[in-house]
mmCIF file of C-alpha atoms in Angstrom:
data_model
loop_
_atom_site.group_PDB
_atom_site.id
_atom_site.type_symbol
_atom_site.label_atom_id
_atom_site.label_comp_id
_atom_site.label_asym_id
_atom_site.label_seq_id
_atom_site.Cartn_x
_atom_site.Cartn_y
_atom_site.Cartn_z
ATOM 1 C CA MET T 1 -19.127 -20.455 5.676
ATOM 2 C CA MET T 2 -16.623 -22.522 3.729
ATOM 3 C CA LYS T 3 -17.783 -21.052 0.429
ATOM 4 C CA SER T 4 -17.069 -17.519 1.591
ATOM 5 C CA ASN T 5 -13.682 -18.438 3.053
ATOM 6 C CA TRP T 6 -12.298 -20.411 0.109
ATOM 7 C CA TRP T 7 -9.684 -17.734 -0.552
ATOM 8 C CA LYS T 8 -8.288 -18.167 2.964
ATOM 9 C CA VAL T 9 -7.786 -21.859 2.344
ATOM 10 C CA LEU T 10 -6.163 -20.984 -0.966
ATOM 11 C CA ALA T 11 -3.864 -18.506 0.793
ATOM 12 C CA VAL T 12 -2.681 -21.134 3.290
ATOM 13 C CA VAL T 13 -2.163 -23.746 0.580
ATOM 14 C CA LEU T 14 -0.217 -21.381 -1.673
ATOM 15 C CA VAL T 15 1.992 -20.043 1.134
ATOM 16 C CA PHE T 16 2.864 -23.555 2.299
ATOM 17 C CA TYR T 17 3.466 -24.598 -1.296
ATOM 18 C CA THR T 18 5.725 -21.580 -1.811
ATOM 19 C CA ALA T 19 7.700 -22.256 1.362
ATOM 20 C CA ILE T 20 8.225 -25.946 0.621
ATOM 21 C CA ALA T 21 8.697 -25.831 -3.149
ATOM 22 C CA GLY T 22 10.689 -22.616 -2.912
ATOM 23 C CA LEU T 23 13.257 -24.316 -0.700
ATOM 24 C CA LEU T 24 13.295 -27.779 -2.272
ATOM 25 C CA MET T 25 12.624 -27.469 -6.007
ATOM 26 C CA PRO T 26 15.664 -27.197 -8.300
ATOM 27 C CA VAL T 27 16.646 -23.714 -9.505
ATOM 28 C CA PRO T 28 18.974 -22.491 -12.275
ATOM 29 C CA ARG T 29 22.639 -22.690 -11.290
ATOM 30 C CA LEU T 30 23.862 -19.178 -12.002
ATOM 31 C CA ALA T 31 27.145 -17.574 -11.069
ATOM 32 C CA ILE T 32 27.061 -15.351 -7.955
ATOM 33 C CA LEU T 33 23.330 -15.940 -7.374
ATOM 34 C CA ASN T 34 23.535 -19.677 -6.723
ATOM 35 C CA GLU T 35 20.949 -20.672 -4.089
ATOM 36 C CA THR T 36 20.046 -17.055 -3.292
ATOM 37 C CA ILE T 37 17.855 -17.026 -6.394
ATOM 38 C CA ARG T 38 15.254 -18.756 -4.209
ATOM 39 C CA ASN T 39 14.666 -15.389 -2.567
ATOM 40 C CA LEU T 40 12.688 -14.549 -5.697
ATOM 41 C CA TYR T 41 9.825 -16.571 -4.194
ATOM 42 C CA PHE T 42 9.725 -14.396 -1.073
ATOM 43 C CA HIS T 43 11.251 -10.967 -1.734
ATOM 44 C CA VAL T 44 9.544 -10.083 -5.025
ATOM 45 C CA PRO T 45 6.052 -11.389 -4.088
ATOM 46 C CA MET T 46 6.221 -9.210 -0.974
ATOM 47 C CA TRP T 47 6.624 -6.140 -3.177
ATOM 48 C CA PHE T 48 3.758 -7.284 -5.411
ATOM 49 C CA GLY T 49 1.531 -7.833 -2.390
ATOM 50 C CA MET T 50 2.613 -4.540 -0.828
ATOM 51 C CA THR T 51 1.752 -2.637 -4.006
ATOM 52 C CA ILE T 52 -1.693 -4.223 -4.285
ATOM 53 C CA ILE T 53 -2.492 -3.657 -0.614
ATOM 54 C CA LEU T 54 -1.236 -0.053 -0.545
ATOM 55 C CA THR T 55 -3.282 0.622 -3.669
ATOM 56 C CA THR T 56 -6.341 -0.755 -1.894
ATOM 57 C CA SER T 57 -5.567 1.476 1.073
ATOM 58 C CA VAL T 58 -5.410 4.622 -1.021
ATOM 59 C CA VAL T 59 -8.682 3.692 -2.759
ATOM 60 C CA PHE T 60 -10.372 3.589 0.649
ATOM 61 C CA SER T 61 -8.776 6.963 1.491
ATOM 62 C CA VAL T 62 -10.276 8.494 -1.636
ATOM 63 C CA ARG T 63 -13.638 6.956 -0.826
ATOM 64 C CA TYR T 64 -13.418 8.332 2.705
ATOM 65 C CA LEU T 65 -12.818 11.873 1.452
ATOM 66 C CA ARG T 66 -15.859 11.557 -0.799
ATOM 67 C CA ALA T 67 -18.159 10.014 1.835
ATOM 68 C CA PRO T 68 -16.576 9.908 5.313
ATOM 69 C CA THR T 69 -17.319 6.896 7.510
ATOM 70 C CA SER T 70 -15.310 5.355 10.339
ATOM 71 C CA ARG T 71 -15.333 2.010 8.531
ATOM 72 C CA LEU T 72 -13.641 3.441 5.437
ATOM 73 C CA ASP T 73 -11.058 5.144 7.633
ATOM 74 C CA THR T 74 -10.364 1.878 9.442
ATOM 75 C CA LEU T 75 -10.064 -0.054 6.193
ATOM 76 C CA SER T 76 -7.641 2.477 4.758
ATOM 77 C CA HIS T 77 -5.542 2.500 7.927
ATOM 78 C CA GLU T 78 -5.345 -1.265 8.348
ATOM 79 C CA PHE T 79 -4.515 -1.877 4.686
ATOM 80 C CA ALA T 80 -1.771 0.745 4.966
ATOM 81 C CA LYS T 81 -0.307 -0.976 8.036
ATOM 82 C CA THR T 82 -0.278 -4.350 6.306
ATOM 83 C CA GLY T 83 1.320 -2.812 3.225
ATOM 84 C CA ILE T 84 4.021 -1.227 5.398
ATOM 85 C CA LEU T 85 4.644 -4.577 7.090
ATOM 86 C CA MET T 86 5.065 -6.321 3.744
ATOM 87 C CA GLY T 87 7.331 -3.511 2.592
ATOM 88 C CA LEU T 88 9.559 -3.948 5.634
ATOM 89 C CA ILE T 89 9.708 -7.699 5.046
ATOM 90 C CA GLY T 90 10.586 -6.949 1.426
ATOM 91 C CA LEU T 91 13.432 -4.701 2.540
ATOM 92 C CA SER T 92 14.673 -7.330 4.990
ATOM 93 C CA THR T 93 14.648 -10.206 2.508
ATOM 94 C CA GLY T 94 16.281 -7.956 -0.080
ATOM 95 C CA SER T 95 19.020 -7.036 2.391
ATOM 96 C CA ILE T 96 19.694 -10.698 3.132
ATOM 97 C CA TRP T 97 19.926 -11.404 -0.602
ATOM 98 C CA ALA T 98 22.313 -8.467 -1.055
ATOM 99 C CA ARG T 99 24.573 -9.778 1.705
ATOM 100 C CA PHE T 100 25.204 -13.017 -0.167
ATOM 101 C CA THR T 101 25.297 -11.631 -3.729
ATOM 102 C CA TRP T 102 26.789 -8.146 -3.349
ATOM 103 C CA GLY T 103 28.774 -8.864 -0.199
ATOM 104 C CA THR T 104 27.026 -6.198 1.889
ATOM 105 C CA TRP T 105 23.715 -5.774 3.710
ATOM 106 C CA TRP T 106 23.142 -2.384 2.116
ATOM 107 C CA THR T 107 24.755 -0.318 -0.614
ATOM 108 C CA ASN T 108 24.275 3.160 -2.037
ATOM 109 C CA ASP T 109 21.972 1.924 -4.791
ATOM 110 C CA PRO T 110 19.078 4.011 -6.195
ATOM 111 C CA LYS T 111 16.632 1.107 -5.922
ATOM 112 C CA LEU T 112 17.462 0.429 -2.288
ATOM 113 C CA ASN T 113 17.582 4.071 -1.283
ATOM 114 C CA GLY T 114 14.306 4.799 -3.069
ATOM 115 C CA ALA T 115 12.598 1.896 -1.304
ATOM 116 C CA ALA T 116 13.954 3.035 2.074
ATOM 117 C CA ILE T 117 12.733 6.605 1.528
ATOM 118 C CA ALA T 118 9.322 5.318 0.461
ATOM 119 C CA MET T 119 9.023 3.258 3.640
ATOM 120 C CA LEU T 120 10.033 6.280 5.725
ATOM 121 C CA ILE T 121 7.272 8.284 4.052
ATOM 122 C CA TYR T 122 4.765 5.617 5.050
ATOM 123 C CA GLY T 123 6.286 5.434 8.514
ATOM 124 C CA ALA T 124 5.528 9.145 8.863
ATOM 125 C CA TYR T 125 1.907 8.295 8.028
ATOM 126 C CA LEU T 126 1.690 6.176 11.179
ATOM 127 C CA VAL T 127 3.353 8.870 13.276
ATOM 128 C CA LEU T 128 1.076 11.566 11.858
ATOM 129 C CA ARG T 129 -2.022 9.529 12.530
ATOM 130 C CA SER T 130 -1.081 8.928 16.154
ATOM 131 C CA SER T 131 -0.582 12.651 16.761
ATOM 132 C CA PHE T 132 -4.303 13.508 16.488
ATOM 133 C CA THR T 133 -6.865 13.025 19.227
ATOM 134 C CA ASP T 134 -9.917 14.185 17.281
ATOM 135 C CA GLU T 135 -11.139 11.170 15.304
ATOM 136 C CA GLN T 136 -12.598 13.036 12.335
ATOM 137 C CA GLN T 137 -9.580 15.292 11.962
ATOM 138 C CA ARG T 138 -7.242 12.314 12.251
ATOM 139 C CA ALA T 139 -9.151 10.386 9.605
ATOM 140 C CA ARG T 140 -9.307 13.309 7.182
ATOM 141 C CA VAL T 141 -5.641 14.282 7.482
ATOM 142 C CA SER T 142 -4.588 10.627 7.345
ATOM 143 C CA ALA T 143 -6.559 10.074 4.143
ATOM 144 C CA ILE T 144 -4.974 13.103 2.489
ATOM 145 C CA TYR T 145 -1.469 12.102 3.584
ATOM 146 C CA ASN T 146 -2.048 8.495 2.502
ATOM 147 C CA ILE T 147 -2.794 9.683 -1.021
ATOM 148 C CA PHE T 148 0.347 11.821 -0.970
ATOM 149 C CA ALA T 149 2.435 8.929 0.377
ATOM 150 C CA PHE T 150 1.216 6.605 -2.361
ATOM 151 C CA ALA T 151 1.879 9.196 -5.094
ATOM 152 C CA ALA T 152 5.403 9.744 -3.745
ATOM 153 C CA ALA T 153 6.279 6.126 -2.969
ATOM 154 C CA MET T 154 5.327 4.417 -6.229
ATOM 155 C CA PRO T 155 7.802 6.422 -8.369
ATOM 156 C CA LEU T 156 10.491 5.776 -5.731
ATOM 157 C CA PHE T 157 9.772 2.050 -5.894
ATOM 158 C CA PHE T 158 9.316 1.485 -9.601
ATOM 159 C CA ILE T 159 10.129 4.490 -11.807
ATOM 160 C CA LEU T 160 13.113 6.540 -10.624
ATOM 161 C CA PRO T 161 15.445 3.518 -10.099
ATOM 162 C CA ARG T 162 14.907 2.517 -13.734
ATOM 163 C CA LEU T 163 16.176 5.906 -14.901
ATOM 164 C CA THR T 164 19.582 5.504 -13.237
ATOM 165 C CA ASP T 165 22.347 2.900 -13.095
ATOM 166 C CA SER T 166 21.613 0.201 -10.549
ATOM 167 C CA LEU T 167 22.874 -3.203 -9.497
ATOM 168 C CA HIS T 168 19.336 -4.274 -8.684
ATOM 169 C CA PRO T 169 17.659 -6.548 -11.271
ATOM 170 C CA GLY T 170 15.081 -4.680 -13.312
ATOM 171 C CA ALA T 171 16.646 -1.235 -12.867
ATOM 172 C CA GLY T 172 19.136 0.906 -14.749
ATOM 173 C CA GLY T 173 19.342 -1.441 -17.698
ATOM 174 C CA ASN T 174 20.037 -4.433 -15.453
ATOM 175 C CA PRO T 175 17.480 -7.038 -16.619
ATOM 176 C CA ALA T 176 14.957 -8.380 -14.165
ATOM 177 C CA PHE T 177 14.879 -12.055 -13.217
ATOM 178 C CA ALA T 178 12.040 -12.849 -15.589
ATOM 179 C CA ARG T 179 14.091 -11.818 -18.594
ATOM 180 C CA TYR T 180 17.063 -14.098 -18.127
ATOM 181 C CA ASP T 181 16.706 -16.750 -15.445
ATOM 182 C CA LEU T 182 13.048 -17.212 -14.427
ATOM 183 C CA ASP T 183 12.600 -20.562 -16.155
ATOM 184 C CA SER T 184 9.375 -22.530 -16.483
ATOM 185 C CA ASP T 185 9.988 -24.445 -13.241
ATOM 186 C CA MET T 186 10.483 -21.261 -11.243
ATOM 187 C CA ARG T 187 7.308 -19.760 -12.669
ATOM 188 C CA LEU T 188 5.391 -22.686 -11.171
ATOM 189 C CA VAL T 189 6.391 -21.382 -7.755
ATOM 190 C CA PHE T 190 6.738 -17.634 -8.371
ATOM 191 C CA TYR T 191 3.208 -16.880 -9.594
ATOM 192 C CA PRO T 192 1.485 -18.901 -6.840
ATOM 193 C CA ALA T 193 3.789 -17.102 -4.369
ATOM 194 C CA VAL T 194 2.552 -13.699 -5.541
ATOM 195 C CA ILE T 195 -1.074 -14.789 -5.130
ATOM 196 C CA GLY T 196 -0.461 -16.572 -1.826
ATOM 197 C CA TRP T 197 1.430 -13.769 -0.067
ATOM 198 C CA THR T 198 -1.058 -11.177 -1.320
ATOM 199 C CA LEU T 199 -4.054 -13.168 -0.081
ATOM 200 C CA LEU T 200 -2.305 -13.668 3.257
ATOM 201 C CA GLY T 201 -1.838 -9.904 3.514
ATOM 202 C CA VAL T 202 -5.529 -9.349 2.802
ATOM 203 C CA TRP T 203 -6.450 -11.937 5.435
ATOM 204 C CA ILE T 204 -4.243 -10.253 8.054
ATOM 205 C CA THR T 205 -5.861 -6.934 7.196
ATOM 206 C CA GLN T 206 -9.346 -8.377 7.471
ATOM 207 C CA LEU T 207 -8.596 -9.656 10.976
ATOM 208 C CA ALA T 208 -7.103 -6.298 11.969
ATOM 209 C CA VAL T 209 -10.169 -4.456 10.645
ATOM 210 C CA ARG T 210 -12.547 -6.712 12.598
ATOM 211 C CA LEU T 211 -10.540 -6.185 15.778
ATOM 212 C CA SER T 212 -10.437 -2.411 15.285
ATOM 213 C CA LEU T 213 -14.183 -2.167 14.617
ATOM 214 C CA LEU T 214 -14.879 -4.333 17.665
ATOM 215 C CA LYS T 215 -12.769 -2.007 19.833
ATOM 216 C CA GLN T 216 -14.719 0.955 18.470
ATOM 217 C CA LYS T 217 -18.041 -0.675 19.402
ATOM 218 C CA VAL T 218 -16.815 -1.452 22.898
ATOM 219 C CA TYR T 219 -15.577 2.127 23.310
ATOM 220 C CA GLU T 220 -18.889 3.547 22.088
ATOM 221 C CA LYS T 221 -20.825 1.345 24.543
ATOM 222 C CA GLN T 222 -18.645 2.576 27.402
ATOM 223 C CA LEU T 223 -19.446 6.177 26.474
ATOM 224 C CA ALA T 224 -23.183 5.492 26.199
#
């Protein structure tokens, strides 16, 4: 059992390490950013984890359309929900960072607006899915929309903001953290944070999938 769950132990260790080292280890003393640079250990890894998990979700959607099964539909749905959760946390931590560096919780910035629109698109996925009563129809339409949502959201997250002027690091000619202040000490926390938060997201999804499949079995037994 322990051999198959090693990654869960790793997830816990890395998340605790990120939380403790991220708050206590020294960071570069930069004007304006100051201590808010520590948000790099939480905000950015959330986006990395979200991207990986949403990609996994859309892969299951494609697989469902090729060979429909309730398990593939459940996997796609639960990975999408976890990705949306991490995206919302990413927006929240980014807003907190903006409050202390830009002086406002939100500003009319292409990066922020693109991320908000992308999350709304995925929010519509949840609404759309809940509007169907027929399971097969719900799964098929959800899979198609999930692919559309992914194709629309990724450019909004990572491509379009880079083509315009933006205050956000890594967009509009404004260099990302890694290019000017992610020193060797910060990398010792940042990379484990990306792995840790991503593994935690996968673990949450795994639990949600097990619970959903268990509910399905109970429901099927009641109908039998």
